[in-house]
PDB file of C-alpha atoms in Angstrom:
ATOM      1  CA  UNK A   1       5.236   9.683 -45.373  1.00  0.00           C
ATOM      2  CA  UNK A   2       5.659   6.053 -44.890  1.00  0.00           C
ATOM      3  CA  UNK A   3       8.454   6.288 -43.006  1.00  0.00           C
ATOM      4  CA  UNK A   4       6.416   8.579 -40.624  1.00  0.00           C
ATOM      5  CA  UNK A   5       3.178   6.386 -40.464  1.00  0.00           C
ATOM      6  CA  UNK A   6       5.779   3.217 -39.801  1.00  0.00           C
ATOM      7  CA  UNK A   7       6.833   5.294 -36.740  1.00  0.00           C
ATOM      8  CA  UNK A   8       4.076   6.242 -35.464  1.00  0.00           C
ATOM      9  CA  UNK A   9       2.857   2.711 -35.639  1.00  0.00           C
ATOM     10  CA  UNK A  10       5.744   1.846 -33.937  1.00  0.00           C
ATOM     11  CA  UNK A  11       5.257   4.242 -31.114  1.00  0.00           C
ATOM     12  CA  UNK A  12       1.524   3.212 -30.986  1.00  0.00           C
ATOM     13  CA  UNK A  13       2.734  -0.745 -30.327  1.00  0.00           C
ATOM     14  CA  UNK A  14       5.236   0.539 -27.628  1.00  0.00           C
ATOM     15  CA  UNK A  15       2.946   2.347 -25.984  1.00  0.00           C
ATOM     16  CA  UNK A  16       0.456  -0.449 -25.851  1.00  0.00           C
ATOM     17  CA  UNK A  17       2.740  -2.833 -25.104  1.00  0.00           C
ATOM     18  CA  UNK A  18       3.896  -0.942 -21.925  1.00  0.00           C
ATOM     19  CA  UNK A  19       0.594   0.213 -20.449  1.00  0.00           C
ATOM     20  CA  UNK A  20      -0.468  -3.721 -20.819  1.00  0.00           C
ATOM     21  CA  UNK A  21       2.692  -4.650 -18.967  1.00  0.00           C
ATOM     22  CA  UNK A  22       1.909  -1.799 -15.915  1.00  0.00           C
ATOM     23  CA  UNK A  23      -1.304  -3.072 -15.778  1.00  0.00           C
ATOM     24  CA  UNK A  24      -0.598  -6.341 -15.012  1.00  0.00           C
ATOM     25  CA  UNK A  25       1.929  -5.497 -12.769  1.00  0.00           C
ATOM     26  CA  UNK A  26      -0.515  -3.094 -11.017  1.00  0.00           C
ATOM     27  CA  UNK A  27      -3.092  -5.926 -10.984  1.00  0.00           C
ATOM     28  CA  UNK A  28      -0.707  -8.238  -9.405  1.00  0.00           C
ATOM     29  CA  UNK A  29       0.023  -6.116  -6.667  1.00  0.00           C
ATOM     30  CA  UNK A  30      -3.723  -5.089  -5.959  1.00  0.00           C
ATOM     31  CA  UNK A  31      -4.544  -8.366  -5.723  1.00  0.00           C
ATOM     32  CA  UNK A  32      -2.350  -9.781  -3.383  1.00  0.00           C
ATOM     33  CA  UNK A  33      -1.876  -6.436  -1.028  1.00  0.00           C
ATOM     34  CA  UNK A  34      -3.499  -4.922   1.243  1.00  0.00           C
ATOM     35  CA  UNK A  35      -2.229  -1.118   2.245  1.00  0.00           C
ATOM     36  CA  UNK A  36      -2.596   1.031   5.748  1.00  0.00           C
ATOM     37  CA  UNK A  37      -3.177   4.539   5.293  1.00  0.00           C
ATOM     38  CA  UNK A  38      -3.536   6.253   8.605  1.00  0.00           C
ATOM     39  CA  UNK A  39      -4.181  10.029   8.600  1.00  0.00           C
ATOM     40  CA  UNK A  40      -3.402  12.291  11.791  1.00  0.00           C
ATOM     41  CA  UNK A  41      -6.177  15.104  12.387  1.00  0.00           C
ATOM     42  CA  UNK A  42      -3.234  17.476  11.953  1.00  0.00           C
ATOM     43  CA  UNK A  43       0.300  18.182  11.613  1.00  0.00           C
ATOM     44  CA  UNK A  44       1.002  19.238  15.680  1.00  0.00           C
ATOM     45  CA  UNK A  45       3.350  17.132  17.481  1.00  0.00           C
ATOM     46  CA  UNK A  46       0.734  16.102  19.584  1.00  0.00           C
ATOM     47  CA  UNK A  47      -2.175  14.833  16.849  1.00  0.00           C
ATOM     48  CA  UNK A  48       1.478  13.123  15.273  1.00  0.00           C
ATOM     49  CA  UNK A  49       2.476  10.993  18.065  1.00  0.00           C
ATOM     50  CA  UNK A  50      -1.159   9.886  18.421  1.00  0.00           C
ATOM     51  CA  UNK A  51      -1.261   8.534  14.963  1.00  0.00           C
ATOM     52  CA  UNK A  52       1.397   6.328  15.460  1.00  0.00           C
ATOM     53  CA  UNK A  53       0.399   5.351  18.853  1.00  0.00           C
ATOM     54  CA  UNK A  54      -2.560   4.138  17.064  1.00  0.00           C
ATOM     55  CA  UNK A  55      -0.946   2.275  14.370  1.00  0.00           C
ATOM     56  CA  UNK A  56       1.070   0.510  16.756  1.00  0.00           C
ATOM     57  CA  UNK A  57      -2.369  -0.887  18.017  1.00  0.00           C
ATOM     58  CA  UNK A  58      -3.971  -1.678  15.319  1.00  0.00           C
ATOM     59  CA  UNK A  59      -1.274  -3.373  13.600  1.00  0.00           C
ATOM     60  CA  UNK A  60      -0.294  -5.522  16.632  1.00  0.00           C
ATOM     61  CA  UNK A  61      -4.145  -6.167  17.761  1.00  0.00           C
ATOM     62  CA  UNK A  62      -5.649  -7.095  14.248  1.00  0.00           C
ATOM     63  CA  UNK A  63      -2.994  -7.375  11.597  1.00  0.00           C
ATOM     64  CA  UNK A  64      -0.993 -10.219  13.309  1.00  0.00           C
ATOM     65  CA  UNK A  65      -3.989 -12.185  13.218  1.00  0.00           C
ATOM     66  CA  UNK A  66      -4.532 -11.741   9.268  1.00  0.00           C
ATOM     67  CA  UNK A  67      -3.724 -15.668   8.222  1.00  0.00           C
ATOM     68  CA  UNK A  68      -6.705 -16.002   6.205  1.00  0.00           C
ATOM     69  CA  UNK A  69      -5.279 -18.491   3.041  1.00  0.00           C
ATOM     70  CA  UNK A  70      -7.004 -17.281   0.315  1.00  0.00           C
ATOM     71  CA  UNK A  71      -7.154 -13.064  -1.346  1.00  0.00           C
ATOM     72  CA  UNK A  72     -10.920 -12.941  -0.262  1.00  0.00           C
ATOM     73  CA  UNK A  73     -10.931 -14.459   2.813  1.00  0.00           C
ATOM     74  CA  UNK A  74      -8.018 -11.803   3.920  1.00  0.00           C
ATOM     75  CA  UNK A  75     -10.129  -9.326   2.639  1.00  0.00           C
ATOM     76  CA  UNK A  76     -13.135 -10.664   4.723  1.00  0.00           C
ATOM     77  CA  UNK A  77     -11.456 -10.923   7.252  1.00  0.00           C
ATOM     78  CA  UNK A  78     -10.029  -7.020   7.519  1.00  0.00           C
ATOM     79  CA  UNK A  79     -13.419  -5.757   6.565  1.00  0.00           C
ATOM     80  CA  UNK A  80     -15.451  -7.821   9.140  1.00  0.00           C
ATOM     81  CA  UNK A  81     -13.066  -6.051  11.413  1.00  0.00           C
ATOM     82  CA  UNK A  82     -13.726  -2.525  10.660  1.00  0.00           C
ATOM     83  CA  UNK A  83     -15.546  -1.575  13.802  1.00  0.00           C
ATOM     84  CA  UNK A  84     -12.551  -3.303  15.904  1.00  0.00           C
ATOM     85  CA  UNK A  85      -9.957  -0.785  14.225  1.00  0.00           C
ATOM     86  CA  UNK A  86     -12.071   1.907  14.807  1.00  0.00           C
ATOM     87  CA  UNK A  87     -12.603   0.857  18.737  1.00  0.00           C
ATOM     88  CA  UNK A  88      -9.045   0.909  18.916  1.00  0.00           C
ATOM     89  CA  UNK A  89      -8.100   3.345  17.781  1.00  0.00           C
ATOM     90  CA  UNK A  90     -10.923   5.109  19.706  1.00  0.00           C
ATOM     91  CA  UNK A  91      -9.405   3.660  22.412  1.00  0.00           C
ATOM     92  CA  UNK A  92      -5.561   5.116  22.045  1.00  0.00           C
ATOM     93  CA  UNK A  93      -7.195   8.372  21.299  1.00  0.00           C
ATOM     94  CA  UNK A  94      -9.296   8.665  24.435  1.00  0.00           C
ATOM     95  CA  UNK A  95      -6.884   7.232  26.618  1.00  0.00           C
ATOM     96  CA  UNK A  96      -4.427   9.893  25.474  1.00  0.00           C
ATOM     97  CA  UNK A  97      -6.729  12.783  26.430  1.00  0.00           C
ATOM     98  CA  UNK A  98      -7.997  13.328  22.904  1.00  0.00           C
ATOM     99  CA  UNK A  99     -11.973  14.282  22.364  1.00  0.00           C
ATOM    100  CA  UNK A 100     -11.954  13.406  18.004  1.00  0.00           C
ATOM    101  CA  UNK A 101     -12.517   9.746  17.153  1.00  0.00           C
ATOM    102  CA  UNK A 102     -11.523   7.630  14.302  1.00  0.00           C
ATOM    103  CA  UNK A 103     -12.796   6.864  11.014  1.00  0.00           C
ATOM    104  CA  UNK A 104     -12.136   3.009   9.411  1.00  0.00           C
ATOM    105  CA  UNK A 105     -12.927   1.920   5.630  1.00  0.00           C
ATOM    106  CA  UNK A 106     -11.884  -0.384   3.322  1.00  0.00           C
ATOM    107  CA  UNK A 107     -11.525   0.307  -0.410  1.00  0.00           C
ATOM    108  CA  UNK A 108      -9.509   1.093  -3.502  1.00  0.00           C
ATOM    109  CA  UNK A 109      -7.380   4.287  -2.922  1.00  0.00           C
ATOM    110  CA  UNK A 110      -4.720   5.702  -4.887  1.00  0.00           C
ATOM    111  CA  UNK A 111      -1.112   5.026  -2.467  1.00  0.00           C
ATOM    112  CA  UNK A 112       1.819   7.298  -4.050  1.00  0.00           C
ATOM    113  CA  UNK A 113       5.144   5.694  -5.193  1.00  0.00           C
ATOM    114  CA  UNK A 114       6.622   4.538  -1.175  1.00  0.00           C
ATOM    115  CA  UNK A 115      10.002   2.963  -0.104  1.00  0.00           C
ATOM    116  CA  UNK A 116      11.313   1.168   2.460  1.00  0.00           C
ATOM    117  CA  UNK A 117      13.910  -0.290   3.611  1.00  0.00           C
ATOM    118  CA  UNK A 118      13.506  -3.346   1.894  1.00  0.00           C
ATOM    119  CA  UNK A 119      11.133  -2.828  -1.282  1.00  0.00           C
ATOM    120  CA  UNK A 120       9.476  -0.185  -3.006  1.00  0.00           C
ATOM    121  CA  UNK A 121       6.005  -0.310  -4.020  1.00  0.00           C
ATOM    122  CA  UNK A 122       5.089   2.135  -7.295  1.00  0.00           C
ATOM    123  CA  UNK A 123       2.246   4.553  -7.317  1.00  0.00           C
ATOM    124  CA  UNK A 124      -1.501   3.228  -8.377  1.00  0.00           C
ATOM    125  CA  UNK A 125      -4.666   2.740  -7.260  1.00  0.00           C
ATOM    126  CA  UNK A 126      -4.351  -0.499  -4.207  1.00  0.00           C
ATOM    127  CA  UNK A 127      -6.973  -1.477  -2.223  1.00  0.00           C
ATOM    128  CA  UNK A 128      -6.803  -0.937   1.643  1.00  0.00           C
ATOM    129  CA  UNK A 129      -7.664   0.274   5.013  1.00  0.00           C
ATOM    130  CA  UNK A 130      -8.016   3.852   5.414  1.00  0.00           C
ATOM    131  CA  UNK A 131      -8.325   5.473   9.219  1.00  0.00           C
ATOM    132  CA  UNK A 132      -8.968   8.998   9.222  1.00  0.00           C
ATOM    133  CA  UNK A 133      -8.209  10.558  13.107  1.00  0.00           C
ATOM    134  CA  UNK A 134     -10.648  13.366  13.513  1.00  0.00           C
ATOM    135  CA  UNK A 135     -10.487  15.712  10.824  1.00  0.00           C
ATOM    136  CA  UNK A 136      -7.619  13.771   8.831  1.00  0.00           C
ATOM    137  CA  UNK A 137      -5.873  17.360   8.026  1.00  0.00           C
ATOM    138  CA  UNK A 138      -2.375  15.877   9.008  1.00  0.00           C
ATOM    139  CA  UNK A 139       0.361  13.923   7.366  1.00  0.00           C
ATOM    140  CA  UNK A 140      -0.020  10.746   6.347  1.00  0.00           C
ATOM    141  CA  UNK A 141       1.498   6.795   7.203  1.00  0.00           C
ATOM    142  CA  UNK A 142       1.762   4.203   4.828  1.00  0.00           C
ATOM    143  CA  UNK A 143       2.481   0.651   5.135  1.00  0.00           C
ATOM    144  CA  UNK A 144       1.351  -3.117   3.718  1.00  0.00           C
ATOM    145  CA  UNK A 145      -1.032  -4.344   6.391  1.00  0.00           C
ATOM    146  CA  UNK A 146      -0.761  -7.923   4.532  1.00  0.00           C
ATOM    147  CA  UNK A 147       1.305  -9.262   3.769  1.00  0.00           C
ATOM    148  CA  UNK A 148       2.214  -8.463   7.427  1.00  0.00           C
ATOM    149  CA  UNK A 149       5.428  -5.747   6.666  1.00  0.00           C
ATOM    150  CA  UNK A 150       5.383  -2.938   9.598  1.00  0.00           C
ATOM    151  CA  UNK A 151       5.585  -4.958  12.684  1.00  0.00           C
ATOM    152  CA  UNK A 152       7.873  -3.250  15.000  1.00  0.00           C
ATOM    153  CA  UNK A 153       9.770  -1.487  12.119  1.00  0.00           C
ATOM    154  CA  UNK A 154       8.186   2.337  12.089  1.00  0.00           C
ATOM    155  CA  UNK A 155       8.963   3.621   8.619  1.00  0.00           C
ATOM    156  CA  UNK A 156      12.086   1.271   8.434  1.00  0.00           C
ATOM    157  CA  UNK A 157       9.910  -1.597   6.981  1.00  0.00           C
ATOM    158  CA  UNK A 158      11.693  -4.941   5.898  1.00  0.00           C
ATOM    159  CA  UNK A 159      10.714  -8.398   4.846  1.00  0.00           C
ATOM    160  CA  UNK A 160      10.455 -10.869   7.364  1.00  0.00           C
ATOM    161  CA  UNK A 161      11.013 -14.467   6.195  1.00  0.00           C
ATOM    162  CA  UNK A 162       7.584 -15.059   6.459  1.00  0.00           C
ATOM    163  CA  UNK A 163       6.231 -11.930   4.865  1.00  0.00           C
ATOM    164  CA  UNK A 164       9.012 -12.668   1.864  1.00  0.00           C
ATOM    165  CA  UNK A 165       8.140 -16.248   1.482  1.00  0.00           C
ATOM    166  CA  UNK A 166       4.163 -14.895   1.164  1.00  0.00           C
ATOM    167  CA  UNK A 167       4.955 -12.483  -1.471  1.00  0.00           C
ATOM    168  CA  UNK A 168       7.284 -15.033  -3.559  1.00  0.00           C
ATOM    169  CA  UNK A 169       3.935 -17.267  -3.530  1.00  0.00           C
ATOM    170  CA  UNK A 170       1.296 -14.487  -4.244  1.00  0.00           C
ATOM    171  CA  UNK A 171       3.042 -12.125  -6.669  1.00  0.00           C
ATOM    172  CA  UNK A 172       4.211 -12.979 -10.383  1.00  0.00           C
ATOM    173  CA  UNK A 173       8.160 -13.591 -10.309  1.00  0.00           C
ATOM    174  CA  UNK A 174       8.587 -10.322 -12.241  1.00  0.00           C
ATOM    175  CA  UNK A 175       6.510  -8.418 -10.230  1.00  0.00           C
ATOM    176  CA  UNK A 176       8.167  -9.542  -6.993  1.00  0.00           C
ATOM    177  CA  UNK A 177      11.547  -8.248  -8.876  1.00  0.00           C
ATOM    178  CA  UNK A 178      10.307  -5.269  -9.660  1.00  0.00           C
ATOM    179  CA  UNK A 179       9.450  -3.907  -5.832  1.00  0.00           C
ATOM    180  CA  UNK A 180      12.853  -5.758  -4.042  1.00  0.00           C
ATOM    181  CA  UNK A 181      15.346  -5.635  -7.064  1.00  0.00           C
ATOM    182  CA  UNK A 182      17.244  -2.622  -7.949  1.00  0.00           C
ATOM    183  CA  UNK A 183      19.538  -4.154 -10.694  1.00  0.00           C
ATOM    184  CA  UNK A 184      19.317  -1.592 -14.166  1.00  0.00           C
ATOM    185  CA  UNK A 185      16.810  -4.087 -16.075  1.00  0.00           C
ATOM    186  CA  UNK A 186      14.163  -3.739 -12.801  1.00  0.00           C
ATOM    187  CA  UNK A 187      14.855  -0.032 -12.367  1.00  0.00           C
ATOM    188  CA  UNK A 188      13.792  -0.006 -16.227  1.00  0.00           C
ATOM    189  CA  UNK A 189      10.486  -1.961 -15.700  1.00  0.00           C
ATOM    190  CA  UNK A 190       9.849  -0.152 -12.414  1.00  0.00           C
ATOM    191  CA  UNK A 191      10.086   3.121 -14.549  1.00  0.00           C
ATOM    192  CA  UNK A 192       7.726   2.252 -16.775  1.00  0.00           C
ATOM    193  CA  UNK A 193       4.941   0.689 -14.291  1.00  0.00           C
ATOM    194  CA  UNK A 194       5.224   3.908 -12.611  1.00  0.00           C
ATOM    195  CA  UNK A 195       4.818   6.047 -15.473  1.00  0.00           C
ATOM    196  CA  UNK A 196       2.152   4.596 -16.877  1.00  0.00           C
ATOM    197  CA  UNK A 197       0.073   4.340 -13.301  1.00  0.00           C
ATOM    198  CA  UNK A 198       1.096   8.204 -13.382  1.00  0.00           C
ATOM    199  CA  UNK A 199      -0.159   9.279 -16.314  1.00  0.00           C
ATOM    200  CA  UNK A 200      -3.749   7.162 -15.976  1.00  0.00           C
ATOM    201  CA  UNK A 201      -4.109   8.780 -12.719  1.00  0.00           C
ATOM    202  CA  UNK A 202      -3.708  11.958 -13.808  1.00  0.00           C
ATOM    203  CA  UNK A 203      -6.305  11.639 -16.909  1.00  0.00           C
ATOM    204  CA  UNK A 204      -9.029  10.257 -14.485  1.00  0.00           C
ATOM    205  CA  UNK A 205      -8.133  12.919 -12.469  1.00  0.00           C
TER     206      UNK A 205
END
């Protein structure tokens, strides 16, 4: 029997100890991120091409100006600019014959596990801008709209030296391992922020 409770202690500490460790990683990254989510009113090729059209836009008409220094002031700054993503992408979809218009807000929204070509970023809840294009019944695009990661790349994202040097000074040295490392002691870690993220979003589900 002791044996038994000794394990299950055990298991109890582990399991504690883990979700603690996700959590800060998770916390780490939702403070110093902020995601894109762009979602096409549907899966034709046409409603497709618009959403990227669109992203193209917005990322090169308001994301290349995020420089704010500080978490909240970045965060001020993409929410005082709502109604500018929205007019363009208002603007892309009208000018490419479309009559649905676009939908911009800024929140926490749960981003699946996404790779690119230069980092991968595990599944949790991240705070972001979300642009739904009509009736948002399409597939989706993801991307890091700061630090500044999608310019010019499509879904081939990599770090530029500025974008790299940013997330050296924002995120904790492990955490910055975790999402650009792929040595067998990060895969490990990255493993267990992700399961842990996994399983809480299913329970709140």
């Amino acid at each position: 029997m002791n044996k038994i409770i000794g394990a299950i202690a055990v298991a109890l500490c582990i399991s504690a100890a883990a979700t603690a460790y996700s959590d800060n990683v998770q916390e780490n990254l939702q403070k110093n991120l902020v995601r894109l989510h762009i979602i096409a009113d549907s899966d034709d090729d046409d409603d497709q091409a618009v959403k990227l059209k669109v992203r193209d836009a917005i990322l090169q008409s308001v994301g290349e100006h995020i420089q704010a220094g500080s978490d909240e002031e970045c965060r001020d700054e993409i929410i005082n600019n709502l109604d500018k993503i929205e007019q363009i992408a208002n603007s892309v979809l009208q000018e490419n014959g479309f009559n649905y218009k676009s939908h911009a807000e800024y929140g926490k929204f749960s981003f699946p596990q996404k790779t690119y070509k230069s980092m991968t970023l595990p599944s949790g809840d991240y705070y972001g801008v979300r642009i739904m294009l009509g009736s948002g019944e399409g597939h989706n695009w993801w991307c890091v709209m700061y630090p500044p990661l999608c310019f010019n790349e499509g879904e081939e994202v990599s770090l530029s030296r500025e974008s790299e040097k940013i997330l050296r000074e924002k995120l904790d040295a492990d955490t910055y391992d975790i999402i650009t490392k792929k040595n067998n002691e990060v895969v490990v870690k990255f493993k267990i922020v992700e399961l842990v993220q996994e399983i809480k979003q299913k329970l709140s589900d």
